[in-house]
Amino acid sequence: MTAAASSIKPLDPAAPASAGRRRPGRAAKAKPEWASPAVYLVAALVIAALLAPVVYVILGGFRNNSQITADPAGLPDPWVVDNYRVVLTSSGFWQQVGNSTIAAACGTLGTVTLGLMVSFVIARYPFKGGSALYMLFAAGLMFPMTVAITPLYILIKNLGMMNSLAGIIIPGIAFALPQTVIILVPFLRAIPKELEEAASLDGCGRMGFFWRVVVPLSAPGVVTTGILTFVGSWNSYMLPLFILTDHSKYTLPLGVQAFASEHSVNTAQVLAFTSLSMIPALVVFSLFERRIVGGLTGAVKG
Amino acid sequence: MTAVTSAPAGGATAVRRSKKRKSPSSLSWRDRVEITALSAPAVIMFLTFVILPVIMAAYYGFFKWKGFGVPTNFVGFDNYRTILTDPEFHNVLRHNAIVVVGSLALQGPFALLLALLLNKKMRGQSVIRVLIFIPYVISEVIAGTAWGLILQTDGAMNGLLRKLGLGALANDWISNPKTALTILLFILTWKYAGFAVIIFLAGMQGIPEELTEAAKVDGASYWQIQRKITIPLLGPTMRMWGFLSIIGSLQLFDLVYIIWGQYISSTAGTSTMATYMVVNGRMSGNYGYGNAVAVVLFLISLVIALTYQRFVLRRDTEGALTGSSR
């Protein structure tokens, strides 16, 4: 991975300097220093304010409804695990987790595969249409799903994909492609021409070059776009809202909304359901946070 | 995301450069097959599910249409006339404008201060980053459901105020038209400030350390360095964030729809172009009208985006051009 990163970065104007400088710095000092206590104090206050609603939801799940009615802003007393137990043993919750997982996994795989293929063409084939193709996808960022949602609904209906996961996966891929292409093309373009020439001297065709050199070297970009697509798909709301009508096909966001309106009197259980459905995206994100920031850094530097 | 604007320029130069080396006619049949095979799936998907629906919206917008069968009742620009004369649509435009300006004015400075504070190598930085980013990662539905419960009349917010002896401030936060829009801006800040912080921090890492080190040697204070070096050099990043924020504010749907529901949003004064489109289009079975609203929303976004690109992002694009063709 390090080899890939260093061979890709030199073409990125701002990257080599900072990367080169940072690494020896890190190696010399094993750990960065502590900042002043004031910095941590401010950070702690901001984080407390940002996380308060999240903490309220999680703690609320450990209370029962009479506790919530009597004192809406109180702490659990005593702690009740029943709400979480009920949600975790309900089949609806797990079905929605399953649906969301299938939709997000297939969507991510499809987006990354198609995005990598077309980005490779744009970045590495010297032909007239390349920049036009790039502009097409760049313009796609201007076509938000909000604008297209009603015709999209009609299109999906006519294709017979209503109320199926395919009906949200396929348009999801299409709408995630612009972001993917825009992040991946610079990565692929940065692969040195020499590598391609060396590969062809060794009797490796363009496709062989694609599989043996491009795919491994573009891994950092692929991971970034993959995570962004996954979290985006996992959280998507509007498309499933229009396409999925059957409860058994619901993804988690729709499930949360349905649960909240069906059990509106049972606030505690709604809170438990809500906090459990936050977990997957949070876990995926915190595991890969560095990668996302890294990928964004490249994109921001342009 | 800056790549959006800078990369097309870089892309163009790259293609131009390679054209000199190899003229397009030198493509072998094999190249052509590969280009087609590799790009066709993505292009077909994109044209079918992104471009085609937008064209369909433009077409359906000229009909009074219930959403099934072939649209036959052609009404020309009637839908557009109705939209532009509907006082509710004027309200919706005002709400969107307030959200655009409010998001820029609240999230920007807040995120900038926070990013300046955290822009140093220090212990615990990655933990702090993850925590700040959490509201952004949580889905709109979950955030909306949580805030809806907290802000309802007998919810935690009023409970907390009473506990603090501020019971007089207790409010019907969501349905009171005097406060609802402010509450919406507050929730948007909570949800999206973390994204701005991360983008700004990423941009700050691209600022060469020599500059700040040299300034330090020359005796510049911490705030002088921030004001004279970090913030100006962060310009491209901030302008790009502004672009994303404006486009996002114009398209705002999920949070409003979840917290304020289908119909309350208009009485509470939080309805947006997108919720107006869904409520007056699909929900009332008037698909033609909904599509016309989508077209208006698209045109407004497009005009604002192009104006922004032309006047605000232009120098960044130029910088990228000279940078990549050096």
XYZ file of C-alpha atoms in Angstrom:
628
model
C 0.000 0.000 0.000
C 2.826 2.371 0.829
C 4.462 1.644 -2.479
C 1.214 2.394 -4.237
C 0.749 5.641 -2.386
C 4.237 6.894 -3.062
C 4.171 5.971 -6.727
C 0.866 7.744 -7.163
C 1.525 10.882 -5.236
C 4.335 12.515 -7.214
C 1.914 13.668 -9.892
C -0.258 15.320 -7.277
C 1.356 18.769 -7.037
C 0.940 19.348 -3.314
C 1.321 15.812 -2.072
C 4.978 14.845 -2.336
C 6.234 17.719 -0.222
C 3.867 17.139 2.642
C 4.101 13.359 2.505
C 7.858 13.464 2.374
C 8.049 15.837 5.262
C 5.545 14.148 7.464
C 6.911 10.666 7.350
C 10.392 11.282 8.711
C 8.792 13.519 11.347
C 6.613 10.697 12.481
C 9.421 8.217 12.469
C 11.605 10.482 14.589
C 8.919 11.172 17.174
C 6.953 8.052 17.915
C 3.980 9.981 19.262
C 2.788 13.524 18.692
C 2.740 15.804 21.678
C -0.189 16.774 23.817
C -1.779 20.054 22.840
C -2.596 22.674 25.438
C -5.416 21.816 27.863
C -7.490 24.699 26.474
C -7.595 22.984 23.084
C -8.873 19.784 24.641
C -11.380 21.708 26.743
C -12.883 23.448 23.706
C -12.848 20.190 21.731
C -14.555 18.401 24.612
C -17.270 21.034 24.839
C -17.951 20.961 21.114
C -17.964 17.179 21.029
C -20.305 17.056 24.031
C -22.717 19.390 22.245
C -22.517 17.385 19.019
C -22.952 14.042 20.708
C -25.636 15.018 23.225
C -28.542 13.983 20.967
C -26.825 10.691 20.159
C -26.184 9.988 23.835
C -29.797 10.910 24.604
C -31.022 8.331 22.100
C -28.726 5.588 23.405
C -29.492 6.265 27.068
C -33.195 6.722 26.297
C -33.257 3.153 25.053
C -32.214 2.033 28.540
C -35.209 3.706 30.172
C -38.858 2.779 30.162
C -41.738 4.928 29.003
C -42.870 5.982 32.448
C -39.360 7.222 33.221
C -39.353 9.179 29.970
C -42.786 10.677 30.610
C -41.979 11.632 34.179
C -38.627 13.214 33.373
C -37.901 13.544 29.642
C -34.310 14.733 30.187
C -33.317 12.336 32.976
C -30.901 9.421 33.201
C -31.968 5.755 33.268
C -33.046 4.840 36.812
C -33.102 1.875 36.989
C -31.439 0.773 33.748
C -33.798 -1.246 31.565
C -32.384 -3.553 28.903
C -35.765 -4.779 27.762
C -36.140 -2.342 24.860
C -32.863 -3.414 23.324
C -33.702 -7.073 23.917
C -37.075 -6.699 22.172
C -35.559 -4.972 19.147
C -32.657 -7.417 18.884
C -34.986 -10.412 19.000
C -37.473 -8.984 16.493
C -37.248 -10.408 12.996
C -38.105 -7.066 11.392
C -34.928 -5.397 12.611
C -32.660 -8.152 11.332
C -34.468 -8.343 8.031
C -33.892 -4.620 7.539
C -30.244 -4.983 8.536
C -30.025 -7.768 5.946
C -31.720 -5.712 3.232
C -29.525 -2.698 3.944
C -26.408 -4.878 3.888
C -27.326 -6.474 0.563
C -28.258 -3.130 -0.988
C -25.162 -1.324 0.264
C -22.754 -4.187 -0.542
C -24.078 -4.778 -4.073
C -24.310 -1.049 -4.695
C -20.740 -0.465 -3.550
C -19.362 -3.387 -5.534
C -21.197 -2.286 -8.663
C -20.203 1.357 -8.298
C -16.534 0.611 -7.714
C -16.328 -1.952 -10.533
C -18.073 0.162 -13.162
C -16.421 3.338 -11.903
C -12.935 1.822 -12.076
C -13.536 0.514 -15.597
C -14.757 3.789 -17.019
C -12.161 5.820 -15.077
C -9.446 3.629 -16.576
C -10.690 4.427 -20.059
C -10.869 8.151 -19.284
C -7.449 8.240 -17.661
C -5.375 5.940 -19.844
C -6.741 5.772 -23.383
C -5.660 8.613 -25.667
C -8.886 9.239 -27.545
C -11.061 12.212 -28.298
C -14.054 11.086 -26.270
C -12.118 10.814 -23.008
C -12.569 14.360 -21.812
C -16.160 14.404 -23.052
C -16.801 11.284 -21.003
C -15.217 12.944 -18.003
C -17.346 16.056 -18.433
C -20.450 13.881 -18.715
C -19.822 12.347 -15.316
C -18.675 15.632 -13.772
C -21.940 17.184 -14.946
C -23.725 14.311 -13.249
C -22.964 15.937 -9.906
C -25.388 18.645 -10.986
C -28.186 16.102 -11.428
C -29.244 15.336 -7.898
C -31.625 12.523 -7.195
C -34.195 14.970 -5.831
C -34.789 16.308 -9.331
C -34.960 12.909 -10.957
C -36.927 11.060 -8.308
C -40.410 11.083 -9.853
C -39.372 9.988 -13.355
C -36.994 7.513 -11.758
C -39.926 6.036 -9.867
C -41.887 5.725 -13.126
C -38.878 4.237 -14.920
C -38.338 1.646 -12.185
C -42.041 0.817 -12.260
C -41.954 0.306 -16.031
C -38.881 -1.908 -15.722
C -40.764 -4.066 -13.223
C -38.276 -3.422 -10.444
C -40.710 -1.778 -8.032
C -40.484 -3.023 -4.479
C -37.279 -4.937 -5.112
C -33.783 -4.305 -3.835
C -32.576 -4.220 -7.452
C -34.797 -1.182 -7.899
C -32.731 0.775 -5.396
C -29.336 -0.818 -6.085
C -29.188 -0.051 -9.813
C -30.192 3.644 -9.687
C -28.013 3.958 -6.592
C -25.005 2.818 -8.612
C -25.845 5.245 -11.407
C -26.052 8.183 -9.007
C -22.850 7.218 -7.170
C -20.826 6.966 -10.403
C -20.006 10.680 -10.845
C -18.350 10.994 -7.430
C -16.476 7.735 -8.002
C -15.205 8.689 -11.447
C -14.084 12.096 -10.239
C -12.100 10.639 -7.345
C -10.632 7.699 -9.301
C -9.530 9.389 -12.535
C -6.704 11.405 -10.883
C -5.496 8.229 -9.164
C -5.369 6.296 -12.422
C -3.869 9.174 -14.344
C -1.063 9.365 -11.778
C 0.178 5.865 -12.553
C 3.453 6.504 -14.412
C 3.496 5.856 -18.126
C 6.770 3.958 -17.592
C 4.952 1.272 -15.661
C 2.640 0.737 -18.585
C 5.541 0.613 -21.024
C 7.448 -1.801 -18.812
C 4.398 -3.971 -18.587
C 3.947 -4.016 -22.336
C 7.662 -4.887 -22.825
C 7.075 -7.820 -20.544
C 4.336 -8.913 -22.915
C 1.483 -7.619 -20.833
C -1.455 -6.222 -22.814
C -3.525 -3.253 -21.695
C -5.992 -5.542 -20.010
C -3.208 -7.396 -18.251
C -1.842 -4.021 -17.198
C -5.298 -3.128 -15.911
C -5.600 -6.222 -13.744
C -1.994 -6.581 -12.580
C -0.972 -2.963 -12.139
C -3.939 -0.593 -12.164
C -6.263 -2.433 -9.847
C -3.646 -2.890 -7.090
C -2.236 0.635 -7.451
C -5.579 2.360 -7.344
C -6.496 0.596 -4.095
C -6.399 3.750 -1.904
C -8.809 5.590 -4.203
C -10.999 2.538 -4.539
C -11.219 2.161 -0.770
C -12.166 5.824 -0.305
C -14.878 5.768 -2.939
C -16.032 2.384 -1.704
C -16.561 3.616 1.839
C -18.245 6.825 0.733
C -20.578 4.820 -1.498
C -21.280 2.274 1.212
C -22.169 4.839 3.876
C -24.181 6.871 1.366
C -26.117 3.833 0.260
C -26.614 2.591 3.811
C -28.130 5.942 4.787
C -30.096 6.638 1.625
C -33.698 7.504 2.221
C -35.438 9.142 -0.715
C -34.968 6.366 -3.265
C -36.093 3.518 -0.961
C -39.007 5.705 0.152
C -40.284 5.858 -3.417
C -39.370 2.359 -4.572
C -39.917 0.030 -1.600
C -43.487 -0.420 -0.412
C -43.407 -3.824 1.263
C -42.210 -3.938 4.884
C -40.211 -7.084 4.188
C -38.152 -5.147 1.618
C -37.481 -2.138 3.860
C -33.947 -0.970 4.457
C -32.973 0.361 7.892
C -33.798 4.053 7.316
C -37.324 3.152 6.194
C -37.520 0.660 9.048
C -36.615 3.321 11.592
C -39.263 5.641 10.230
C -41.921 2.936 10.105
C -41.052 1.762 13.602
C -41.174 5.322 14.930
C -44.630 5.964 13.510
C -46.055 2.545 14.436
C -44.759 2.643 18.010
C -45.080 6.375 18.531
C -46.398 5.839 22.067
C -43.519 3.555 22.943
C -40.795 6.202 22.896
C -38.272 4.059 24.765
C -38.417 1.286 22.201
C -38.183 3.751 19.318
C -35.028 5.123 20.951
C -33.583 1.611 21.294
C -34.393 0.792 17.656
C -32.893 4.080 16.515
C -29.667 3.669 18.452
C -29.152 0.095 17.251
C -29.563 1.165 13.647
C -26.872 3.825 14.039
C -24.229 1.253 14.891
C -23.280 -0.271 11.505
C -22.547 2.995 9.703
C -20.654 4.301 12.739
C -18.508 1.168 12.932
C -17.699 1.168 9.212
C -16.890 4.836 9.351
C -14.672 4.813 12.438
C -12.719 1.832 11.106
C -11.947 3.629 7.854
C -11.935 7.269 8.958
C -8.295 7.758 7.990
C -8.934 6.455 4.494
C -11.830 8.819 3.932
C -9.893 11.814 5.151
C -6.928 10.695 3.045
C -9.055 10.377 -0.076
C -10.720 13.719 0.548
C -7.330 15.322 1.092
C -6.303 14.227 -2.372
C -9.549 15.511 -3.841
C -9.365 18.825 -2.012
C -5.831 19.404 -3.162
C -7.074 18.691 -6.680
C -14.457 17.322 -4.480
C -12.424 20.242 -5.737
C -11.612 17.829 -8.458
C -15.036 18.621 -9.832
C -13.846 21.927 -11.105
C -10.132 21.556 -11.357
C -9.973 18.110 -12.858
C -11.910 18.799 -16.066
C -9.270 21.374 -16.832
C -6.498 18.935 -15.979
C -8.307 16.260 -17.929
C -8.491 18.428 -20.986
C -4.806 19.247 -20.864
C -3.871 15.628 -20.340
C -5.860 14.582 -23.361
C -4.438 17.416 -25.402
C -0.942 16.431 -24.376
C -1.433 12.829 -25.287
C -3.005 13.809 -28.596
C 0.290 15.324 -29.588
C 2.006 12.047 -28.931
C -0.575 9.886 -30.540
C -3.299 11.035 -32.836
C -6.778 9.693 -32.136
C -6.851 7.890 -35.473
C -4.035 5.659 -34.287
C -6.481 3.745 -32.103
C -6.378 0.133 -33.074
C -9.594 -1.869 -33.345
C -8.492 -3.552 -30.195
C -8.325 -0.214 -28.354
C -11.795 0.581 -29.590
C -13.182 -2.713 -28.359
C -11.571 -2.201 -24.969
C -12.795 1.381 -24.663
C -16.318 0.317 -25.516
C -16.325 -2.746 -23.307
C -14.919 -0.906 -20.299
C -16.956 2.254 -20.510
C -20.270 1.008 -21.875
C -21.739 -0.430 -18.655
C -21.126 2.744 -16.642
C -22.217 5.050 -19.449
C -25.415 3.101 -20.127
C -26.300 2.992 -16.430
C -25.609 6.677 -16.059
C -27.564 7.741 -19.126
C -30.518 5.494 -18.261
C -30.915 6.253 -14.579
C -29.531 9.781 -14.207
C -29.812 11.692 -17.486
C -32.966 10.060 -18.870
C -35.067 10.736 -15.737
C -34.127 14.410 -15.847
C -35.178 14.580 -19.512
C -38.373 12.700 -18.633
C -39.066 15.264 -15.904
C -38.779 18.050 -18.435
C -41.208 16.209 -20.726
C -43.799 15.249 -18.098
C -43.720 18.807 -16.774
C -45.766 19.892 -19.779
C -48.657 17.565 -18.932
C -51.419 17.341 -16.420
C -50.750 13.737 -15.616
C -51.681 11.227 -12.914
C -48.590 9.104 -13.305
C -49.911 6.094 -15.218
C -50.372 5.445 -18.929
C -49.026 7.716 -21.615
C -49.374 11.393 -20.722
C -51.940 12.909 -23.119
C -53.236 16.032 -21.453
C -50.720 18.540 -22.781
C -50.980 21.829 -20.896
C -47.905 23.648 -22.185
C -46.434 25.986 -19.609
C -49.532 25.888 -17.364
C -47.765 23.945 -14.623
C -44.952 26.473 -14.627
C -47.423 29.362 -14.487
C -49.083 27.730 -11.482
C -45.744 27.197 -9.749
C -44.593 30.753 -10.243
C -47.874 32.264 -9.064
C -48.375 29.925 -6.097
C -47.739 31.930 -2.903
C -46.712 28.690 -1.210
C -43.908 28.320 -3.751
C -42.724 31.828 -2.918
C -42.559 30.815 0.742
C -40.659 27.710 -0.233
C -38.132 29.778 -2.175
C -37.676 32.054 0.818
C -37.094 29.062 3.120
C -34.508 27.650 0.725
C -32.772 31.025 0.487
C -32.629 31.287 4.289
C -31.240 27.755 4.505
C -28.541 28.545 1.917
C -27.420 31.744 3.651
C -27.895 30.378 7.171
C -25.887 27.229 6.444
C -22.982 29.224 5.028
C -23.058 31.769 7.852
C -23.386 29.283 10.723
C -21.435 26.231 9.618
C -18.559 28.035 7.905
C -17.161 30.159 10.764
C -17.881 27.484 13.355
C -16.085 24.816 11.334
C -13.212 27.152 10.502
C -12.563 27.991 14.156
C -12.715 24.350 15.102
C -10.424 23.293 12.274
C -7.873 25.992 13.208
C -7.966 24.749 16.773
C -7.387 21.133 15.772
C -4.881 21.770 12.996
C -1.814 20.484 14.733
C -0.272 17.148 15.354
C -1.499 16.261 18.775
C -2.462 13.245 20.762
C -6.034 12.146 20.432
C -6.521 13.960 17.139
C -7.987 11.001 15.289
C -10.413 10.270 18.129
C -11.556 13.896 18.146
C -12.013 13.777 14.372
C -14.124 10.652 14.447
C -16.319 12.085 17.203
C -16.837 15.392 15.389
C -17.766 13.538 12.223
C -20.388 11.324 13.893
C -23.465 13.525 13.264
C -22.559 13.592 9.569
C -22.332 9.810 9.343
C -25.648 9.172 11.075
C -28.423 8.887 8.524
C -30.909 11.706 8.035
C -33.723 9.437 9.175
C -32.042 8.598 12.457
C -30.991 12.202 13.066
C -34.479 13.400 12.198
C -36.220 10.841 14.387
C -33.935 11.657 17.307
C -34.389 15.418 16.994
C -38.123 15.023 16.531
C -38.332 13.150 19.829
C -36.064 15.603 21.637
C -37.920 18.674 20.419
C -41.511 17.500 20.787
C -43.610 19.383 23.315
C -43.089 16.834 26.113
C -39.592 15.967 24.919
C -36.134 16.200 26.412
C -35.416 19.778 25.375
C -38.356 21.199 27.301
C -37.680 18.767 30.140
C -34.105 20.036 30.365
C -35.217 23.682 30.321
C -37.679 23.051 33.165
C -34.981 21.268 35.134
C -32.707 24.261 34.747
C -35.484 26.537 35.968
C -35.941 27.967 32.491
C -39.415 26.487 32.039
C -40.590 29.829 30.662
C -38.463 29.178 27.580
C -40.163 25.861 26.865
C -41.562 25.953 23.381
C -43.452 23.974 20.830
C -40.203 23.875 18.875
C -41.296 21.979 15.816
C -44.727 23.344 14.977
C -44.233 26.938 16.083
C -43.638 28.886 12.854
C -41.689 31.518 14.780
C -38.955 29.074 15.772
C -39.190 26.138 13.370
C -36.884 27.528 10.680
C -34.275 28.533 13.276
C -34.481 25.026 14.712
C -33.972 23.602 11.234
C -30.844 25.733 10.761
C -29.592 24.610 14.156
C -30.095 20.941 13.293
C -28.407 21.420 9.906
C -25.424 23.008 11.644
C -25.267 20.103 14.064
C -25.426 17.583 11.230
C -23.136 19.130 8.634
C -20.546 21.218 10.530
C -18.418 18.088 11.006
C -18.177 17.624 7.256
C -16.899 21.195 6.875
C -14.361 20.618 9.674
C -12.986 17.504 7.967
C -12.790 19.208 4.573
C -11.051 22.238 6.105
C -8.599 20.065 8.045
C -7.829 18.150 4.864
C -7.230 21.429 3.059
C -4.967 22.704 5.849
C -2.766 19.631 5.517
C -1.992 20.749 1.979
C -0.528 24.054 3.185
C 3.270 23.802 3.083
C 4.747 23.805 6.573
C 7.691 25.980 5.428
C 5.354 28.950 5.241
C 4.176 28.779 8.827
C 7.647 27.869 10.053
C 9.155 30.859 8.266
C 6.485 33.125 9.711
C 7.192 31.756 13.174
C 10.902 32.499 12.748
C 9.976 36.031 11.743
C 8.128 36.355 15.036
C 4.542 36.115 13.838
C 2.006 35.225 16.525
C -0.277 32.195 16.276
C -3.266 34.284 15.222
C -1.218 36.301 12.735
C -0.159 33.060 11.086
C -3.736 31.841 10.922
C -5.030 35.133 9.569
C -2.295 35.839 7.058
C -1.334 32.333 5.930
C -3.697 29.507 6.817
C -7.027 31.182 6.070
C -6.011 32.750 2.734
C -4.422 29.506 1.544
C -7.544 27.652 2.585
C -9.531 29.794 0.134
C -9.996 27.132 -2.567
C -11.139 24.574 0.005
C -13.602 26.998 1.582
C -14.993 28.059 -1.781
C -15.460 24.434 -2.752
C -17.179 23.682 0.545
C -19.429 26.696 -0.098
C -20.395 25.200 -3.442
C -21.301 21.844 -1.922
C -23.181 23.531 0.911
C -25.253 25.713 -1.433
C -26.190 22.814 -3.702
C -27.065 20.675 -0.673
C -29.195 23.467 0.828
C -31.148 23.870 -2.400
C -31.887 20.137 -2.527
C -32.779 19.804 1.166
C -35.444 17.148 1.628
C -34.811 14.272 4.043
C -34.503 16.102 7.361
C -37.475 18.393 6.785
C -39.642 15.570 5.519
C -38.814 13.347 8.484
C -39.031 15.896 11.307
C -41.887 18.013 9.967
C -43.789 15.390 8.034
C -45.626 15.772 4.764
C -47.908 18.648 5.600
C -46.751 20.302 8.822
C -43.660 21.670 7.099
C -45.688 24.289 5.223
C -47.564 25.533 8.291
C -44.412 25.499 10.405
C -42.538 27.429 7.728
C -39.814 24.882 6.943
C -41.014 23.512 3.586
C -38.380 23.450 0.840
C -38.534 23.169 -2.929
C -37.988 19.427 -2.637
C -40.719 18.831 -0.041
C -43.051 21.089 -2.051
C -42.288 18.944 -5.092
C -43.070 15.682 -3.336
C -46.172 16.910 -1.500
C -47.733 18.738 -4.448
C -46.602 16.218 -7.031
C -46.507 12.623 -6.018
C -48.487 12.818 -2.774
C -51.431 14.546 -4.433
C -51.201 12.378 -7.546
C -50.282 15.270 -9.809
C -47.142 13.884 -11.402
C -47.001 16.431 -14.191
C -46.915 19.237 -11.674
C -44.297 17.497 -9.538
C -42.052 17.101 -12.553
C -42.437 20.751 -13.466
C -41.358 21.638 -9.905
C -38.363 19.318 -10.344
C -37.413 21.185 -13.503
C -37.672 24.551 -11.731
C -35.560 23.200 -8.864
C -33.013 21.904 -11.350
C -32.840 25.179 -13.257
C -32.440 27.218 -10.063
C -29.640 24.901 -8.869
C -27.996 24.988 -12.275
C -28.065 28.771 -12.566
C -26.721 29.238 -9.039
C -24.053 26.565 -9.559
C -22.894 28.005 -12.874
C -22.849 31.544 -11.470
C -20.849 30.342 -8.497
C -18.418 28.457 -10.732
C -18.061 31.457 -13.006
C -17.483 34.077 -10.330
C -16.228 32.292 -7.231
C -14.501 29.115 -8.337
C -12.957 30.531 -11.489
C -9.651 31.514 -9.975
C -9.291 28.080 -8.390
C -9.827 26.419 -11.738
C -7.320 28.757 -13.330
C -4.841 27.921 -10.594
C -5.341 24.240 -11.219
C -4.862 24.775 -14.930
C -1.549 26.543 -14.571
C -0.584 24.115 -11.835
C -1.095 21.030 -13.938
C 0.328 22.332 -17.187
C 3.519 23.585 -15.650
